[in-house]
Coordinates of N, CA, C and O in Angstrom, one line a residue:
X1326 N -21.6 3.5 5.5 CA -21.6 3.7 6.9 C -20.3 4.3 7.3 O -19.9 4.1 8.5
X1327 N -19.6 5.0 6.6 CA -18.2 5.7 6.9 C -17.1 4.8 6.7 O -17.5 3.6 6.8
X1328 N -15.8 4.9 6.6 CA -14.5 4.4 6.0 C -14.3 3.7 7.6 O -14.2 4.4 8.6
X1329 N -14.1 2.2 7.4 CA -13.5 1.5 8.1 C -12.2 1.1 8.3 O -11.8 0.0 8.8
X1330 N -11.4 2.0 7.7 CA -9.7 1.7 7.9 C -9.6 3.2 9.0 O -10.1 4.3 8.9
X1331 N -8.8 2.7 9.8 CA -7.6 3.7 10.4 C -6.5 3.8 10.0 O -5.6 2.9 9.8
X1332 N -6.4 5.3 10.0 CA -5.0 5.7 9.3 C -5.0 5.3 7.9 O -3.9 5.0 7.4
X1333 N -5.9 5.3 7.5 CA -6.3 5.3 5.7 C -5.4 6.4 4.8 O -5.0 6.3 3.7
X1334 N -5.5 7.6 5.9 CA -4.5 8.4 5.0 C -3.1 8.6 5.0 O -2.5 9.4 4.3
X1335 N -2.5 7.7 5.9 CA -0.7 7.6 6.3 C -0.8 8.6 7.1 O 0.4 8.7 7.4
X1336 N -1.5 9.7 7.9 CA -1.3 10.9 8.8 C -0.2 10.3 9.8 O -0.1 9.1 10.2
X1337 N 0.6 11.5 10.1 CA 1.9 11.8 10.7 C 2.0 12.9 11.3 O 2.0 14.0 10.6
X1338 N 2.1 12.9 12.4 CA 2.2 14.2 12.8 C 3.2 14.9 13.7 O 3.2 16.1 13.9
X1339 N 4.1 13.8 14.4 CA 5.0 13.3 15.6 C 6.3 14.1 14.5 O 6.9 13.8 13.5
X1340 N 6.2 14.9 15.1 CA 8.0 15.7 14.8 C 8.8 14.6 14.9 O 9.1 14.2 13.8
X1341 N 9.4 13.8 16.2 CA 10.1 12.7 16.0 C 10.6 11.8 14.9 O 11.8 11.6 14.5
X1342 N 9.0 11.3 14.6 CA 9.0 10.3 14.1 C 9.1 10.9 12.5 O 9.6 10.1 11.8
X1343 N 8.8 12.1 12.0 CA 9.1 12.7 11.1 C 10.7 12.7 10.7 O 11.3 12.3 9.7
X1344 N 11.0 13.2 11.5 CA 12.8 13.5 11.3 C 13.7 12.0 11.0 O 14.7 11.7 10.4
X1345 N 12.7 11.1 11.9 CA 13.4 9.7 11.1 C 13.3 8.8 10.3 O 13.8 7.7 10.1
X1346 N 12.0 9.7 9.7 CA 11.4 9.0 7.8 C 12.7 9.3 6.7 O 12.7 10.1 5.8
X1347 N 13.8 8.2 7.2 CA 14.9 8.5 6.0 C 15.3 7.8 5.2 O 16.3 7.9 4.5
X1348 N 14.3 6.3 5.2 CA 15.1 5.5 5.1 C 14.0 4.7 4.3 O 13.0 5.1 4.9
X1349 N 13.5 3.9 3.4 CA 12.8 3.2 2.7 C 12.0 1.8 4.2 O 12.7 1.6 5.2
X1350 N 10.7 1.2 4.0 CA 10.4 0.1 4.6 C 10.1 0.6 5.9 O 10.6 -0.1 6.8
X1351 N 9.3 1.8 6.3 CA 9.3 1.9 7.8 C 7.7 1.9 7.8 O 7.3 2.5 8.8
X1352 N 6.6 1.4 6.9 CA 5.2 1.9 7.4 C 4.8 1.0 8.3 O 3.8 1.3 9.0
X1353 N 5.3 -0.5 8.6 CA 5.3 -1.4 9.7 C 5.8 -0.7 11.2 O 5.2 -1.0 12.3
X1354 N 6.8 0.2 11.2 CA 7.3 0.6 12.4 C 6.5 1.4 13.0 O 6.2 1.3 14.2
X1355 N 6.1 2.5 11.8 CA 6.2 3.9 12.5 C 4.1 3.4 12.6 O 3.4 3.8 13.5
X1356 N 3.6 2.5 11.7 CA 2.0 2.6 12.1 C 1.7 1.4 12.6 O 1.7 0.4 11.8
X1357 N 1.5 1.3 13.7 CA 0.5 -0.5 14.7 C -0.7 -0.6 14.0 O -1.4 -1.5 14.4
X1358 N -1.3 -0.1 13.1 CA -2.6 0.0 12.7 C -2.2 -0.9 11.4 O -2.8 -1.9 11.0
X1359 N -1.1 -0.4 10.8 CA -0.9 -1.8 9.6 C 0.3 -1.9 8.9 O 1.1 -1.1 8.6
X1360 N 0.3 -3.1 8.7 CA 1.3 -4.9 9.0 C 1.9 -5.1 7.3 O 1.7 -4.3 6.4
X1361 N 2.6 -6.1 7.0 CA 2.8 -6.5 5.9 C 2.7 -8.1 6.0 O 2.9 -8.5 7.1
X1362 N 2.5 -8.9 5.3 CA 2.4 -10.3 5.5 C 3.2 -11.0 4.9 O 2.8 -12.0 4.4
X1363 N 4.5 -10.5 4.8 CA 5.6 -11.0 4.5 C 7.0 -10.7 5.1 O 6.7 -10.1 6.1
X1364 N 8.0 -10.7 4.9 CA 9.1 -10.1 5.7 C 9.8 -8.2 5.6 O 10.1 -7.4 6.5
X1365 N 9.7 -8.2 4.6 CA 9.8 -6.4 4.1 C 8.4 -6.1 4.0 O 7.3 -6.5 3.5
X1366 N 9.0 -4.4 4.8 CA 7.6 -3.2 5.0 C 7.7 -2.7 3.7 O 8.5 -2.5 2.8
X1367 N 6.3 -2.5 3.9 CA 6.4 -1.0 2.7 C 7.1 0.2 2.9 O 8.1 0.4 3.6
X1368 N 6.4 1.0 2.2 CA 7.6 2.6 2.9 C 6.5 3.6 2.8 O 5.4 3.5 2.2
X1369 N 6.8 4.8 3.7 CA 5.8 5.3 4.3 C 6.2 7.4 4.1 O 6.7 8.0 5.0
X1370 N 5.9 7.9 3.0 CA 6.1 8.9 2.7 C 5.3 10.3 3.3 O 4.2 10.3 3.8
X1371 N 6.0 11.2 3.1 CA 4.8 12.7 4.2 C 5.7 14.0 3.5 O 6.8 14.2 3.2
X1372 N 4.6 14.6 3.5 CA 5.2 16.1 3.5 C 6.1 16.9 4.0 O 6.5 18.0 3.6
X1373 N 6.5 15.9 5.5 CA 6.9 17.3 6.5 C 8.0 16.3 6.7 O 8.3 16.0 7.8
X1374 N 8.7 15.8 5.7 CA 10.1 14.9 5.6 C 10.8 15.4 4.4 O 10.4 15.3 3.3
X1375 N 12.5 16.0 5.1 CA 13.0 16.4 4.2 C 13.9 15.3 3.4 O 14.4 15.7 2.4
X1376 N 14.1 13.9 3.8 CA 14.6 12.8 3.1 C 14.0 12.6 1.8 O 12.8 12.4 1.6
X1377 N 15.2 12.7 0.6 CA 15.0 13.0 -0.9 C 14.2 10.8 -1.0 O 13.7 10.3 -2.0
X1378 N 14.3 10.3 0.0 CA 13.7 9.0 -0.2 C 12.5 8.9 0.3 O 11.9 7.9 -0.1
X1379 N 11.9 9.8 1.0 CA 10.4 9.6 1.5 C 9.9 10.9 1.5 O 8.7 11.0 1.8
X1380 N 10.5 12.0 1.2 CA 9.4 13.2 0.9 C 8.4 13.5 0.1 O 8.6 13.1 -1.1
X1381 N 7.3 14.2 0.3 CA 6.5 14.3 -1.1 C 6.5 15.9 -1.1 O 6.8 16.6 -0.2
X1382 N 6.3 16.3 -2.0 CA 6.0 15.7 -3.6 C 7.0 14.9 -4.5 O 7.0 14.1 -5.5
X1383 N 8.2 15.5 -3.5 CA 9.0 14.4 -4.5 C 10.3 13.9 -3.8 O 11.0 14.3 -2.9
X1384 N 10.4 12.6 -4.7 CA 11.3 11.8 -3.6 C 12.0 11.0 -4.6 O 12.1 11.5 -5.7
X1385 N 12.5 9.8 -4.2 CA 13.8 9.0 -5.3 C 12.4 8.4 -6.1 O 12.9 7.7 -7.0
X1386 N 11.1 8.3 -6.0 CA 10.5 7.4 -7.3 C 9.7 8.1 -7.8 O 8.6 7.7 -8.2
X1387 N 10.1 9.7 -7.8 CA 8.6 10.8 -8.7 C 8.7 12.1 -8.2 O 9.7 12.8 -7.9
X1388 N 7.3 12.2 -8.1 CA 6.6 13.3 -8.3 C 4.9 12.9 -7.9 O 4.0 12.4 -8.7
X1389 N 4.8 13.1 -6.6 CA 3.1 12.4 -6.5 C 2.6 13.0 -5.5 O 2.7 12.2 -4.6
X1390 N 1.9 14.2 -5.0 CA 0.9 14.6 -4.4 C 0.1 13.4 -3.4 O -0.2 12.3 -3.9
X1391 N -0.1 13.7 -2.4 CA -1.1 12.7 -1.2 C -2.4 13.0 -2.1 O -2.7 14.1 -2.7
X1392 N -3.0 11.7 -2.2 CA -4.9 12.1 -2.4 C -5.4 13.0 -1.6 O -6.0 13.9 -2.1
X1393 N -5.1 12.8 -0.4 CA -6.1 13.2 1.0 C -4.6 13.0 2.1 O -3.8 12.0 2.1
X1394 N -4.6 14.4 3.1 CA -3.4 14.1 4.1 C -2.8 14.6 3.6 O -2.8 15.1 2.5
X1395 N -1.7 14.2 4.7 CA -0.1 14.5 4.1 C 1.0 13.5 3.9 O 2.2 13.8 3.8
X1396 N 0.4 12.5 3.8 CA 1.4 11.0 3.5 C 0.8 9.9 2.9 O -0.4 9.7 3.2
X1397 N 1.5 8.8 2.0 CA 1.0 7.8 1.8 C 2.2 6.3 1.6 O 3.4 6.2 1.8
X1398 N 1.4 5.6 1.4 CA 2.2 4.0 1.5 C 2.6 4.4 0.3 O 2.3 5.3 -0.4
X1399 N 3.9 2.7 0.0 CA 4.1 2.7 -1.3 C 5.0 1.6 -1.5 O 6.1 1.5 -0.9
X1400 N 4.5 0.9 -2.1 CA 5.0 -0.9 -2.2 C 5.0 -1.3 -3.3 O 4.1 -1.1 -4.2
X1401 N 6.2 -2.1 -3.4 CA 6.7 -2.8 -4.9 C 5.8 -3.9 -5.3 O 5.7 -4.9 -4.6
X1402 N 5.3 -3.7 -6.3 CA 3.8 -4.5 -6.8 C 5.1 -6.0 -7.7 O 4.9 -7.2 -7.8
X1403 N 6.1 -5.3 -8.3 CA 6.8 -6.1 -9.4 C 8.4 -5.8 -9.4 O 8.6 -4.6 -9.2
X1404 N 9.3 -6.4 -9.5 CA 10.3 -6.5 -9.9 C 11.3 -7.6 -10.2 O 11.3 -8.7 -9.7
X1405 N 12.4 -7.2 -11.5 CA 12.9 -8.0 -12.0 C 14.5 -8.4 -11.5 O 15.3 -9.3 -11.9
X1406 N 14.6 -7.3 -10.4 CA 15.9 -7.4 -9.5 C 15.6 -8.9 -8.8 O 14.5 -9.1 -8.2
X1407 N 16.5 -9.6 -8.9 CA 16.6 -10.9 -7.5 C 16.8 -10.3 -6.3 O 16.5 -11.0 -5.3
X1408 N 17.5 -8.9 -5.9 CA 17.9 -8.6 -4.6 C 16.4 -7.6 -4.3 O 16.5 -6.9 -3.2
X1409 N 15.5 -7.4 -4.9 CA 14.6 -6.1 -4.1 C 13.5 -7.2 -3.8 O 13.6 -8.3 -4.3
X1410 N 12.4 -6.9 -2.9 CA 11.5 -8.2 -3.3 C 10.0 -7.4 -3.0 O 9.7 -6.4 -2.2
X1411 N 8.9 -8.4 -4.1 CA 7.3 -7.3 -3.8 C 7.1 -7.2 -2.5 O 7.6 -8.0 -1.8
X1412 N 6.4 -6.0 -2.0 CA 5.8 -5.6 -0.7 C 5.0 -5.2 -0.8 O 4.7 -4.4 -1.6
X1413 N 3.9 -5.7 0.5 CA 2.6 -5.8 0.4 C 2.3 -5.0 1.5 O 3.1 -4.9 2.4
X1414 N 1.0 -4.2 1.5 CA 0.7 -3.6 2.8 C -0.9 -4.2 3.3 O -1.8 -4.7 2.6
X1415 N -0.8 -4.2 4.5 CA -1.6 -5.2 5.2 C -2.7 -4.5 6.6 O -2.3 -4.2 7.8
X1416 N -3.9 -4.4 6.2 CA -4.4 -3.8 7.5 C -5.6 -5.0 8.2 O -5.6 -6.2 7.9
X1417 N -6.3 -4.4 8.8 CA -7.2 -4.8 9.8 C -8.3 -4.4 10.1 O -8.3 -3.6 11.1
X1418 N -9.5 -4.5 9.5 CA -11.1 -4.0 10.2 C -10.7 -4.1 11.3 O -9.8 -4.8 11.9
X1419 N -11.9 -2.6 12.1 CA -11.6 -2.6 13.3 C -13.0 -3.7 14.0 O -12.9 -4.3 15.0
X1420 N -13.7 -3.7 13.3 CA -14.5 -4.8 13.7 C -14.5 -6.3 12.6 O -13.7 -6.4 11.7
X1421 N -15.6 -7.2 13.1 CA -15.7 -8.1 12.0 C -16.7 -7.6 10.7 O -17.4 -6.7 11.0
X1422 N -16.8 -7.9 9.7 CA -17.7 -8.0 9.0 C -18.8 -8.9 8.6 O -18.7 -10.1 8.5
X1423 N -20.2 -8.0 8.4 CA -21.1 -8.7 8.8 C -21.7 -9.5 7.7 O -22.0 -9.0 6.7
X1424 N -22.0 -11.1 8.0 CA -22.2 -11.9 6.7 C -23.1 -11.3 6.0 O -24.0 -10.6 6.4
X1425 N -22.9 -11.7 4.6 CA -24.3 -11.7 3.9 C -24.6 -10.4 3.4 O -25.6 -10.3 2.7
X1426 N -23.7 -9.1 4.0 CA -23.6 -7.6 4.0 C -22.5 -7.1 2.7 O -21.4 -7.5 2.5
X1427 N -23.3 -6.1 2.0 CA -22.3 -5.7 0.6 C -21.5 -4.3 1.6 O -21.8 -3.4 2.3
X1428 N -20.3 -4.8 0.9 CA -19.5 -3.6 1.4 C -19.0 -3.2 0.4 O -18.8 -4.0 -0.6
X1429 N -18.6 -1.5 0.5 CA -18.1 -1.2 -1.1 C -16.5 -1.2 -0.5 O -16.2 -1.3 0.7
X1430 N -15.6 -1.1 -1.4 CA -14.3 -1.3 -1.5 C -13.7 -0.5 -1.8 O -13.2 -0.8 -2.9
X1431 N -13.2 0.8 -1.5 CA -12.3 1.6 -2.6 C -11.2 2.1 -2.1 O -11.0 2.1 -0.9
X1432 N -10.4 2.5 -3.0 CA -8.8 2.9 -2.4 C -8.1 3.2 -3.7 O -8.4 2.8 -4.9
X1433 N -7.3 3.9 -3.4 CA -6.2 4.7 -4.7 C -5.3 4.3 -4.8 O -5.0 3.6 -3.8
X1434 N -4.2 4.4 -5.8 CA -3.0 4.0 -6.2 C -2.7 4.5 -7.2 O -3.4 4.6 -8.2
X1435 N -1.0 5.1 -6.8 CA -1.0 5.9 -8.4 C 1.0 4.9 -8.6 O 1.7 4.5 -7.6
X1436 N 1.3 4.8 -10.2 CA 2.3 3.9 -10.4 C 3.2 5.1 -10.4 O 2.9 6.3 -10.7
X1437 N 4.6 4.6 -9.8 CA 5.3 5.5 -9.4 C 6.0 5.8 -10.7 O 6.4 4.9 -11.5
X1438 N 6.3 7.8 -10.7 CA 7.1 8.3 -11.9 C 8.2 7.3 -13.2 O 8.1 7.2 -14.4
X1439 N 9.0 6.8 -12.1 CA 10.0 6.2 -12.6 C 10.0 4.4 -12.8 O 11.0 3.8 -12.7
X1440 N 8.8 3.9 -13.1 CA 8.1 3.0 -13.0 C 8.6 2.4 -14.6 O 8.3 3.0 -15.6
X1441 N 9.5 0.9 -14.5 CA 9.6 1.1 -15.8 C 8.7 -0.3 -16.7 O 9.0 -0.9 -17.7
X1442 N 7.8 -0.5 -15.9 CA 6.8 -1.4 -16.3 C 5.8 -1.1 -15.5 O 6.0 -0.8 -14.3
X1443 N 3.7 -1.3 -16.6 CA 2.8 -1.1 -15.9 C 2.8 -2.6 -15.1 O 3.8 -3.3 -15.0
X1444 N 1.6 -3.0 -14.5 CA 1.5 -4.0 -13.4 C -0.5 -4.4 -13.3 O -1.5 -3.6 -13.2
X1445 N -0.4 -5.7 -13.3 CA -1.8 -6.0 -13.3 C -1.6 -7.0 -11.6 O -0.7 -7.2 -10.9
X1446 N -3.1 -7.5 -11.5 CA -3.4 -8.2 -10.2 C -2.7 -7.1 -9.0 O -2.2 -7.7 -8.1
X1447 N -2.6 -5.6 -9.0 CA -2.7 -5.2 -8.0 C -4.6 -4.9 -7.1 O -5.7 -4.8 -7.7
X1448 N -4.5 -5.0 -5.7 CA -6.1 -5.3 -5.7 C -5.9 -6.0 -4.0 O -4.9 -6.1 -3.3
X1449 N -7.3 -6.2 -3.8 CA -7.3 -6.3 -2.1 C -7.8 -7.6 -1.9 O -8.9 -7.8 -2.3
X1450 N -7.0 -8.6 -1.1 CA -7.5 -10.0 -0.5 C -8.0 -9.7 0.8 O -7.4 -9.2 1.7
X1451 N -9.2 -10.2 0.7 CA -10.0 -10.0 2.1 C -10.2 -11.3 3.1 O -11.3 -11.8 2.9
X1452 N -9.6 -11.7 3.9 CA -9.3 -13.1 4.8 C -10.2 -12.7 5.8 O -10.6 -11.6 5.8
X1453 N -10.5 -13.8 6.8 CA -10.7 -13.4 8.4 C -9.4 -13.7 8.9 O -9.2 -13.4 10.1
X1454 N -8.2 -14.4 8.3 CA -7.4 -14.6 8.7 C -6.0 -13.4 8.9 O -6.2 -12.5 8.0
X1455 N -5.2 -13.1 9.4 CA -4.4 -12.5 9.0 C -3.1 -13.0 8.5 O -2.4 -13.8 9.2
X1456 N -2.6 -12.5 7.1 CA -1.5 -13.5 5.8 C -0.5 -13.5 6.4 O -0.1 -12.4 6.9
X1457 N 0.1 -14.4 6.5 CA 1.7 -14.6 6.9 C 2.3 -15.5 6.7 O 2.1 -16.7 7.0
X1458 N 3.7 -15.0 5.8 CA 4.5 -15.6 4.9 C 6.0 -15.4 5.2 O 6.5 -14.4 4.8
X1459 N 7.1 -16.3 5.9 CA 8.2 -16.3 6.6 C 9.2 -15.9 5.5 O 10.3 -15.9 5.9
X1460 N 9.1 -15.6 4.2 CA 9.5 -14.9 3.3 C 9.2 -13.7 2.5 O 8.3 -12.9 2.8
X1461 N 9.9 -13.5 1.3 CA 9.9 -12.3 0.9 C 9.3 -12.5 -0.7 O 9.5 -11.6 -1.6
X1462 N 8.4 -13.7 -0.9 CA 8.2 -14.3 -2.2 C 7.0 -13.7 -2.8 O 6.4 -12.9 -2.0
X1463 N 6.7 -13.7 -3.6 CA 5.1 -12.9 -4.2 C 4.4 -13.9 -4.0 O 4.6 -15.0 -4.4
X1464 N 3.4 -13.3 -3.1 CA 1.6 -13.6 -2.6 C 0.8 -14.4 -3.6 O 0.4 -13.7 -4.5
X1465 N 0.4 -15.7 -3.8 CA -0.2 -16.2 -4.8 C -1.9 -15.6 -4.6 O -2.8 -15.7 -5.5
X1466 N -2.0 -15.0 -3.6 CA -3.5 -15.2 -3.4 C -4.2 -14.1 -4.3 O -3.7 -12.9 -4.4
X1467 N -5.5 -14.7 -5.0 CA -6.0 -14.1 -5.8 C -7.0 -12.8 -5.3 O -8.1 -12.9 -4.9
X1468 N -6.1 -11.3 -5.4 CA -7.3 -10.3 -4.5 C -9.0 -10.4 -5.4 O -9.1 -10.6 -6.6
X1469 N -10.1 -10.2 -4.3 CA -11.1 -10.2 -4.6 C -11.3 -8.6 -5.4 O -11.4 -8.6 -6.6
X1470 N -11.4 -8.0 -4.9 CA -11.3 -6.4 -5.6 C -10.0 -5.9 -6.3 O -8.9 -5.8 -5.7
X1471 N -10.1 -5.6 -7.4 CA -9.2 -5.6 -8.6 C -9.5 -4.2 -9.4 O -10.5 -3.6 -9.1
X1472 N -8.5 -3.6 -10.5 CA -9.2 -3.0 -11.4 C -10.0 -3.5 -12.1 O -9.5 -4.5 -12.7
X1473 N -11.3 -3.2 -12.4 CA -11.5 -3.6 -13.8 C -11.2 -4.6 -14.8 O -10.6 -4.0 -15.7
X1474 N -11.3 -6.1 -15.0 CA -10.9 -6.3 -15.9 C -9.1 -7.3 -15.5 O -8.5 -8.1 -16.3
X1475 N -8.9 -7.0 -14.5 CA -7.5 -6.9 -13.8 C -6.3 -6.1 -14.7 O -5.1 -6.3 -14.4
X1476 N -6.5 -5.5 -15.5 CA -6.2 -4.5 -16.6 C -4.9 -3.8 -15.5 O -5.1 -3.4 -14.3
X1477 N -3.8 -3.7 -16.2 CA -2.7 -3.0 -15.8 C -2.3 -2.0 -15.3 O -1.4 -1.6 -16.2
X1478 N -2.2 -1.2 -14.5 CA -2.1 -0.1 -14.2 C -0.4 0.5 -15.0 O 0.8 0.3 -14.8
X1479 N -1.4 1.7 -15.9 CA 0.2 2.0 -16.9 C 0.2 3.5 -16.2 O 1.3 4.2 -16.3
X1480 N -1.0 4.1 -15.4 CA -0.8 6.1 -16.3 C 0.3 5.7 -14.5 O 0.1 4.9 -13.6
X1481 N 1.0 6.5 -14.8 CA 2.0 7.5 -13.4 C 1.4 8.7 -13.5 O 1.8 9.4 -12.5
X1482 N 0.8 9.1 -13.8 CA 0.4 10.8 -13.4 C -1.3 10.5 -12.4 O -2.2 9.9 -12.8
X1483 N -1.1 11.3 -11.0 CA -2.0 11.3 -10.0 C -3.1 10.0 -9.8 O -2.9 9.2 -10.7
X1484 N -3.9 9.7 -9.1 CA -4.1 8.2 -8.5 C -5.3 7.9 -9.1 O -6.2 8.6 -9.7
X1485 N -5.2 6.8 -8.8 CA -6.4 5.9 -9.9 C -7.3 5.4 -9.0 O -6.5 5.0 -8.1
X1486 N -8.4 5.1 -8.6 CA -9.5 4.3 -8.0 C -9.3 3.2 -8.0 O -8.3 3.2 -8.7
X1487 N -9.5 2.1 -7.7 CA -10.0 1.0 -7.5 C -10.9 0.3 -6.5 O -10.6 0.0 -5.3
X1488 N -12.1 0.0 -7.1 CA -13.1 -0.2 -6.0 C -14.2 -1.2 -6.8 O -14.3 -1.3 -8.0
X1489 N -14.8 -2.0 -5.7 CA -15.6 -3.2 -6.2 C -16.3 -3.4 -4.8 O -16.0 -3.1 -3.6
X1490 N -17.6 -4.2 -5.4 CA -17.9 -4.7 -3.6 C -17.8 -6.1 -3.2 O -17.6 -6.9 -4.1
X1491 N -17.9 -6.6 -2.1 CA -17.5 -7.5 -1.2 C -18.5 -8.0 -0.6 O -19.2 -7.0 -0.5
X1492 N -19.2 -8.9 0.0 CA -20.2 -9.8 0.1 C -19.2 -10.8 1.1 O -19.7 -11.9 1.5

């Protein structure tokens, strides 16, 4: 019945708000449409940003083309620094979902260039609740839609699928 996220594709279009994509952690600011459920945002990348930290095609973690649009998220699934911490991105049906109803799931992700480990249990927890965590700690919660297998995400070159359905 058509894609129920807004702003699915990071679209940007505000000159403004363009000129001040310079900085890592802004996709909480700059979009009301979605959240993170912990204390650090994701970061929020576009075409029409000349900052070597959020521009695409290429920026401080690659070389990555938008699927669709001209911008995308991009959140630390893993790390072994004590000072950086995972970041999660976080949205909202615009309605409820209807019991007992299969919905399909899908969405992309590609591991970033400079990526120096692949990463498993990336994947989507589906609540009626919305997650909130007064820290910066990794999410125990087990997502319902996974890759395959929960199998690692290793390739860095252009985006991978992940989709499953939901009930």
């Amino acid at each position: 019945a058509g894609n129920l996220i807004s702003d699915f594709s990071f679209e940007l279009e505000d000159a403004a708000l363009l000129k001040n994509l310079k900085s890592y952690e802004l996709l909480t600011t700059t979009f009301k449409s979605w959240g993170t459920p912990n204390l650090t945002s994701a970061d929020l990348f576009n075409t029409g940003v000349k900052s070597s930290k959020t521009a695409i095609p290429k920026n401080d973690f690659g070389i990555e083309e938008p699927l669709d649009g001209k911008g995308y998220a991009g959140f630390r699934a893993f790390t072994k620094d004590p000072k950086k911490y995972r970041t999660y991105i976080q949205g909202k049906f615009p309605k409820k979902l209807t019991k007992d109803k299969r919905y399909c799931i899908r969405f992309n992700v590609s591991l970033a260039d400079f990526s120096k480990w692949g990463v498993n249990n990336v994947g989507m927890f589906i609540s009626d609740r919305k997650v909130q965590n007064n820290n910066d700690y990794a999410l125990t919660f087990v997502p319902q839609i996974t890759v395959a297998g929960n199998a690692p995400l290793m390739e860095n070159q252009g985006w991978e699928k992940i989709c499953g359905n939901y009930i």
